[in-house]
PDB file of C-alpha atoms in Angstrom:
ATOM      1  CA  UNK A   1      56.041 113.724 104.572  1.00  0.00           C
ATOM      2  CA  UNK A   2      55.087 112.038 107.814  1.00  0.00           C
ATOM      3  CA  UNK A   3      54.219 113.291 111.745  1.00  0.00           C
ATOM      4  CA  UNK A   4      55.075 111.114 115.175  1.00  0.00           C
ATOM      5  CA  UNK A   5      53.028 110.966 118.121  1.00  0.00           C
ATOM      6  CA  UNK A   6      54.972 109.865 121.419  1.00  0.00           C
ATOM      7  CA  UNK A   7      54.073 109.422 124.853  1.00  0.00           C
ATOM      8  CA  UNK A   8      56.283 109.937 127.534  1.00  0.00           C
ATOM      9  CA  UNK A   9      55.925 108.373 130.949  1.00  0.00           C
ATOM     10  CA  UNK A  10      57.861 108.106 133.956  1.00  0.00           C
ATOM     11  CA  UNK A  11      58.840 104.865 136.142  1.00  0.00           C
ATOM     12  CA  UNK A  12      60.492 103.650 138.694  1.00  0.00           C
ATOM     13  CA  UNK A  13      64.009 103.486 136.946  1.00  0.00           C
ATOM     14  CA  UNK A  14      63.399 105.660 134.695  1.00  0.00           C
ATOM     15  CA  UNK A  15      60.985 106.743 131.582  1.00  0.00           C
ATOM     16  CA  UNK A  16      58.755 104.337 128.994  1.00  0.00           C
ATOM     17  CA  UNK A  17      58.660 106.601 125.710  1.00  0.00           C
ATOM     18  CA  UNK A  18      55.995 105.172 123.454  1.00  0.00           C
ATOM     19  CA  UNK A  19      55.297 106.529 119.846  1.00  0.00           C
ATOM     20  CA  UNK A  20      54.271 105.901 116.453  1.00  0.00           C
ATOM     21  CA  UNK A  21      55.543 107.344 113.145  1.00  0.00           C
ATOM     22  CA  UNK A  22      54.115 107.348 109.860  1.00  0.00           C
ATOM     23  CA  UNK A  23      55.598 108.782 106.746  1.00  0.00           C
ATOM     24  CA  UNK A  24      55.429 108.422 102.954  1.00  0.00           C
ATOM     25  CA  UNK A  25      58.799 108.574 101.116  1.00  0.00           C
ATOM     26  CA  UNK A  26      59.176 108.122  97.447  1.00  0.00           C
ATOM     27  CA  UNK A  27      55.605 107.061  97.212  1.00  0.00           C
ATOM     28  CA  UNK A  28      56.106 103.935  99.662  1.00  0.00           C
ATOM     29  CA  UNK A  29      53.672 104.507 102.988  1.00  0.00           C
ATOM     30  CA  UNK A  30      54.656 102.668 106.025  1.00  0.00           C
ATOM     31  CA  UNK A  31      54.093 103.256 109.813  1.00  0.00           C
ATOM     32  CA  UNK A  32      56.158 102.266 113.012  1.00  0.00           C
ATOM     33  CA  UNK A  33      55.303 101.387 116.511  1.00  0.00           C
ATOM     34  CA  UNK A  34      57.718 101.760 119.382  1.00  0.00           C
ATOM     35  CA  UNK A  35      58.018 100.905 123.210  1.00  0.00           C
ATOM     36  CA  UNK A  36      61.365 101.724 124.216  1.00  0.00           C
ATOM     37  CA  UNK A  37      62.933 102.200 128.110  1.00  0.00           C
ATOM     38  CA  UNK A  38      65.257 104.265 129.586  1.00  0.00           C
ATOM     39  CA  UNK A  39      67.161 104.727 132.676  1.00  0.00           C
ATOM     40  CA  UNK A  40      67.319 107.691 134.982  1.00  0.00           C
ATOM     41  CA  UNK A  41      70.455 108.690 132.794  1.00  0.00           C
ATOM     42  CA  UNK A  42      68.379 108.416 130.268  1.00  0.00           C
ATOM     43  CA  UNK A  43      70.756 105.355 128.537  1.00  0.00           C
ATOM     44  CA  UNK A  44      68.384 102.764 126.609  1.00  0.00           C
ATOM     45  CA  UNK A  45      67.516  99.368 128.206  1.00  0.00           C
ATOM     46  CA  UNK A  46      65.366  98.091 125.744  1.00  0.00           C
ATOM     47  CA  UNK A  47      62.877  98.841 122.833  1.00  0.00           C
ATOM     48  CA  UNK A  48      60.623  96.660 120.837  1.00  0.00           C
ATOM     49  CA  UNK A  49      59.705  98.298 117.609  1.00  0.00           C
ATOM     50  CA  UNK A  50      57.174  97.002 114.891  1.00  0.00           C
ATOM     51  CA  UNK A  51      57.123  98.054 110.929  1.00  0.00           C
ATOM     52  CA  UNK A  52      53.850  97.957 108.958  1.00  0.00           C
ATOM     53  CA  UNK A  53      54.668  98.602 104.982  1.00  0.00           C
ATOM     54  CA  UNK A  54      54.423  97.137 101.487  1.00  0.00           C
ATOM     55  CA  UNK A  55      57.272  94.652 102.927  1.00  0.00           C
ATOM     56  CA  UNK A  56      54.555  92.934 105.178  1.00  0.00           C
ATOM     57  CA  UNK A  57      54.792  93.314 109.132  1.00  0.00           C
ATOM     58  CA  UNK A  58      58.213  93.004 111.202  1.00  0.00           C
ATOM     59  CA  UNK A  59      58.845  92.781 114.728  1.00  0.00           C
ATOM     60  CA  UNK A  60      62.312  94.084 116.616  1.00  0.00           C
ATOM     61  CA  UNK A  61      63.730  93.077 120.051  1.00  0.00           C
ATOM     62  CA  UNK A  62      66.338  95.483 121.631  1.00  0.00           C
ATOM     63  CA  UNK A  63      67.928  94.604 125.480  1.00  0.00           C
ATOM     64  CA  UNK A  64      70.873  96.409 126.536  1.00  0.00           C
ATOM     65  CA  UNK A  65      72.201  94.674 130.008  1.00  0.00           C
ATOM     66  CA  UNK A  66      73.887  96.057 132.591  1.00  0.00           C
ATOM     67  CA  UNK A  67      77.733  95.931 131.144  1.00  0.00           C
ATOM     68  CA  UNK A  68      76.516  97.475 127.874  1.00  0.00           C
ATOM     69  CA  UNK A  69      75.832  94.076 125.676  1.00  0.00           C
ATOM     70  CA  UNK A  70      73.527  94.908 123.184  1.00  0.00           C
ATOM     71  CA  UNK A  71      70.962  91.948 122.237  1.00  0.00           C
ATOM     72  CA  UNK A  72      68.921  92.120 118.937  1.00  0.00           C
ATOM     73  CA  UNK A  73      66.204  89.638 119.378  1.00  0.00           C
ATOM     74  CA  UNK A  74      67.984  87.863 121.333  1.00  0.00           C
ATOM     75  CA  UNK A  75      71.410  87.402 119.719  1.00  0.00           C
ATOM     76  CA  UNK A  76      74.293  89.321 120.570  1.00  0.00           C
ATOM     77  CA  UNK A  77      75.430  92.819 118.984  1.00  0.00           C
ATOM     78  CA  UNK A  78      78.684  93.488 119.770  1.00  0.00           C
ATOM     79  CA  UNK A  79      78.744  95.940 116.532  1.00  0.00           C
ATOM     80  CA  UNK A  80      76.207  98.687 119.343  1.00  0.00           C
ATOM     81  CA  UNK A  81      79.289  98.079 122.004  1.00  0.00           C
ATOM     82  CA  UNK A  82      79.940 101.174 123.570  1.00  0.00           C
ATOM     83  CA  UNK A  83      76.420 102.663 122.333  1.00  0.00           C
ATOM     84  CA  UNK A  84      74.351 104.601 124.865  1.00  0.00           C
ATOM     85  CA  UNK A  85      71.504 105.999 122.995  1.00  0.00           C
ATOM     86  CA  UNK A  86      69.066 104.258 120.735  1.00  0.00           C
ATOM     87  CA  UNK A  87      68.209 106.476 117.305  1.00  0.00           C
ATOM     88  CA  UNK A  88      65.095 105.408 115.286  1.00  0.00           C
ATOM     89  CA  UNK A  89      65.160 106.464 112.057  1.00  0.00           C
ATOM     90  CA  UNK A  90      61.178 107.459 112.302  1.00  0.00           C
ATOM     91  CA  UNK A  91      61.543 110.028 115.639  1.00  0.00           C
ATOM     92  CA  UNK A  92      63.464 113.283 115.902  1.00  0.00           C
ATOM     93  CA  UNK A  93      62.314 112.282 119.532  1.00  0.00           C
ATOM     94  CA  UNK A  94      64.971 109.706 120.270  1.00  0.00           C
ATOM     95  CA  UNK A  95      67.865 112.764 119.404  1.00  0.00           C
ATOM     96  CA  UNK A  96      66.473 113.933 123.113  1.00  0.00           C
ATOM     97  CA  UNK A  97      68.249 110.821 124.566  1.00  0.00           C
ATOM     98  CA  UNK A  98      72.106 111.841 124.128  1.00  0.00           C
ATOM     99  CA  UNK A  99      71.169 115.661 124.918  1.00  0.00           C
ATOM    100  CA  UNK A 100      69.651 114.618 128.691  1.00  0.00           C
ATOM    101  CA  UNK A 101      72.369 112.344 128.794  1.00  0.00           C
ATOM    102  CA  UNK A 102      75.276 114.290 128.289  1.00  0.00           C
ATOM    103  CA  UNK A 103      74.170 117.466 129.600  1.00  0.00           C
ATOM    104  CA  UNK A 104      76.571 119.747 127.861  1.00  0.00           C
ATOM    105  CA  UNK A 105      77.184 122.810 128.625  1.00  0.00           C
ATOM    106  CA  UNK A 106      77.952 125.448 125.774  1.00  0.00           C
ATOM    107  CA  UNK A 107      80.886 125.333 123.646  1.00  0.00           C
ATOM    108  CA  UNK A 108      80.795 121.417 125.122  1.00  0.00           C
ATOM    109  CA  UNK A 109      80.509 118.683 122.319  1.00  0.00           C
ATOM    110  CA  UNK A 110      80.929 114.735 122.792  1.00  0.00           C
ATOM    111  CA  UNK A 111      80.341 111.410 120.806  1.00  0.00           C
ATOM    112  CA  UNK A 112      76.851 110.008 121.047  1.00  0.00           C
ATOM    113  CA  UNK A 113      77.355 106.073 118.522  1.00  0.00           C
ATOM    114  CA  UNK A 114      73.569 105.138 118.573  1.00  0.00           C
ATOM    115  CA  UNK A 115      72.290 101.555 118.011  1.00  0.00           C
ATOM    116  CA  UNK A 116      70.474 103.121 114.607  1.00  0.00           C
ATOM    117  CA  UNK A 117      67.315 101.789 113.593  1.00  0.00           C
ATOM    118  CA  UNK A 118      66.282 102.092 109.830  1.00  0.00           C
ATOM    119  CA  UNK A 119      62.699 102.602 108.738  1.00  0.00           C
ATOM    120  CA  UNK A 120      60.646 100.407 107.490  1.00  0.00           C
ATOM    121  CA  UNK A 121      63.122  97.376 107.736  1.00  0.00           C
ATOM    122  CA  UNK A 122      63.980  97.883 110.826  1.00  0.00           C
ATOM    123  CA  UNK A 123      68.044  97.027 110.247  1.00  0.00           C
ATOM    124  CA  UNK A 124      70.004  97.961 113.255  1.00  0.00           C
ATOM    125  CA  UNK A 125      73.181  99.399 112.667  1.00  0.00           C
ATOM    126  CA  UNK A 126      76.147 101.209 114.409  1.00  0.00           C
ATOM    127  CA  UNK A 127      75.700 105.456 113.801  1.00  0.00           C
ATOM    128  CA  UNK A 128      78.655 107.544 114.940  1.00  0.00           C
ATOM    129  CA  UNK A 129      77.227 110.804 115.715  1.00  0.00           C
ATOM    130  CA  UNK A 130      78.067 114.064 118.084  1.00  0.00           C
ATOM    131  CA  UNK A 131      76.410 116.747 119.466  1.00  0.00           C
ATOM    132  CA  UNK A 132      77.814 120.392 120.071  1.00  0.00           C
ATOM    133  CA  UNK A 133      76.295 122.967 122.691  1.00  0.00           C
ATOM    134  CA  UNK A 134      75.114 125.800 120.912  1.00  0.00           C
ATOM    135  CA  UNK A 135      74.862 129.526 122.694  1.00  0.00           C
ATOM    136  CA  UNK A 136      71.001 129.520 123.370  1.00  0.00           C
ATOM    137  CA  UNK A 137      68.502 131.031 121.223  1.00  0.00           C
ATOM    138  CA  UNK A 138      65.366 132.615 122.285  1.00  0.00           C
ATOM    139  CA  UNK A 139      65.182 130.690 125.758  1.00  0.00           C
ATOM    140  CA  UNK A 140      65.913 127.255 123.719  1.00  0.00           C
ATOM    141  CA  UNK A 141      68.691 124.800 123.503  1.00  0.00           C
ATOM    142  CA  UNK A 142      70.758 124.821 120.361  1.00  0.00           C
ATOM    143  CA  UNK A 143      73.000 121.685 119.249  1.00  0.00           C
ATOM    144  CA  UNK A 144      75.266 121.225 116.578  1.00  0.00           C
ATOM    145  CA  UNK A 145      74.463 117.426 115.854  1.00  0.00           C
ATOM    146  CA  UNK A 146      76.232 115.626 112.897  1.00  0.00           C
ATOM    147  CA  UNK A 147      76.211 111.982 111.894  1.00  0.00           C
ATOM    148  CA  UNK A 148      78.856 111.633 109.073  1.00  0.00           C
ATOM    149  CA  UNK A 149      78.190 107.934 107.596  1.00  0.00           C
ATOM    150  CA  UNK A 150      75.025 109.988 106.213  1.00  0.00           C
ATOM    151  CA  UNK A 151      77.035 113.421 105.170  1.00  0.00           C
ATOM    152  CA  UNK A 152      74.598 115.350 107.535  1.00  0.00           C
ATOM    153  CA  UNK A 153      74.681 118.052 109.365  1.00  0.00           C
ATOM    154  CA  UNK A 154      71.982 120.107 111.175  1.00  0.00           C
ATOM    155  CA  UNK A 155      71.317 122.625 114.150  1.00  0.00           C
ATOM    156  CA  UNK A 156      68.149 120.793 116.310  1.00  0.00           C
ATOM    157  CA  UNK A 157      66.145 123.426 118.564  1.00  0.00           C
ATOM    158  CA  UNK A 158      65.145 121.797 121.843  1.00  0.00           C
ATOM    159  CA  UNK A 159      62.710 123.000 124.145  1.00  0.00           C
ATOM    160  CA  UNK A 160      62.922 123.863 127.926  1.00  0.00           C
ATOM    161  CA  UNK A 161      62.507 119.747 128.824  1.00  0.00           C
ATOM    162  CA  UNK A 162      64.926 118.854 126.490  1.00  0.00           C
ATOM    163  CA  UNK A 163      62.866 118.434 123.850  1.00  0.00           C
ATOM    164  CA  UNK A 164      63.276 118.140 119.875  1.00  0.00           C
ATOM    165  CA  UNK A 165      61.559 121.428 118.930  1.00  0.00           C
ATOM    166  CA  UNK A 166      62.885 121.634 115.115  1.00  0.00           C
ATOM    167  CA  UNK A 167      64.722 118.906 113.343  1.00  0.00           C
ATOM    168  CA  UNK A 168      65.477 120.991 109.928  1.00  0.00           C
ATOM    169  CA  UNK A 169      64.433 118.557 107.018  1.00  0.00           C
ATOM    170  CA  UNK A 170      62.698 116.346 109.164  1.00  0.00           C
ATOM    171  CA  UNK A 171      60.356 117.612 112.139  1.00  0.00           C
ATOM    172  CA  UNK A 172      58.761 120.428 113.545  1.00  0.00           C
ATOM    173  CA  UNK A 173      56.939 120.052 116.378  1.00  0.00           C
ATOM    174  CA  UNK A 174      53.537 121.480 116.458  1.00  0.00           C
ATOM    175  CA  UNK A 175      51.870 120.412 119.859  1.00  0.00           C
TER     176      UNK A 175
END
């Protein structure tokens, strides 16, 4: 069980989201921090990300530069090349990213790879994933997402904004 708060504010050149997450899994609490930026297009250009748990307190760096390079405190990731979208493991929030992004219409679906973030370690790690438009439901968006390396499939409800409204088996939004 766990809940996320998040904060999002516009620039210049783009949007700042900034949340915390908290959640208790298999009787291990821990909480994350997170900062991250994204562009107009709504493509990540950075995040910096801190873990509190039993493992003591860790800090992550994430730049993306203007080719695509991915930097992970400060060393190069080619593994994220050709990643777009940032997915922390701790927010159903970040699955809004490759939804504004691609803006697909129904029957639509594309490839989304995410620089994935686990939780509380903060390990970064290449995630194939997609997203499917859905016929809408009630006035809300409907995707198909699926990320295979994890065997998991779900349908994610999305408000008006773009929003994650319900992430079955992981968040509902209640504010």
């Amino acid at each position: 069980m766990g809940f996320e708060v998040v904060f999002l504010r516009p620039e210049r050149d783009g949007y700042r989201l900034e949340g915390h997450s908290a959640a208790v899994e298999g009787g291990v609490a821990w909480g994350i921090r997170y900062s991250v930026t994204v562009d107009t297009g709504w493509r990540t250009r950075a995040a910096d990300i801190v873990s509190l748990s039993q493992l003591g307190t860790r800090e992550l760096r994430l730049e993306v530069d203007a080719s695509g390079g991915w930097r992970i405190d400060g060393r190069p990731g080619p593994q994220l090349g050709g990643c777009l979208d940032l997915d922390l493991e701790a927010s159903a929030f970040t699955n809004a990213f490759p939804v504004h992004r691609l803006d697909l219409e129904v029957g639509q679906g594309a490839d989304a790879p995410a620089a994935y973030v686990r939780s509380p370690t903060l390990d970064v790690q290449r995630l194939e994933q997609s997203y499917a438009r859905l016929p809408d439901e009630g006035g809300h968006a409907r995707y198909d997402y699926a990320a295979p390396a994890f065997d998991f499939r779900a349908e994610l409800l999305y408000d008006e904004f773009g929003l994650v409204l319900e992430y079955p088996g992981l968040a509902v939004r209640v504010a």
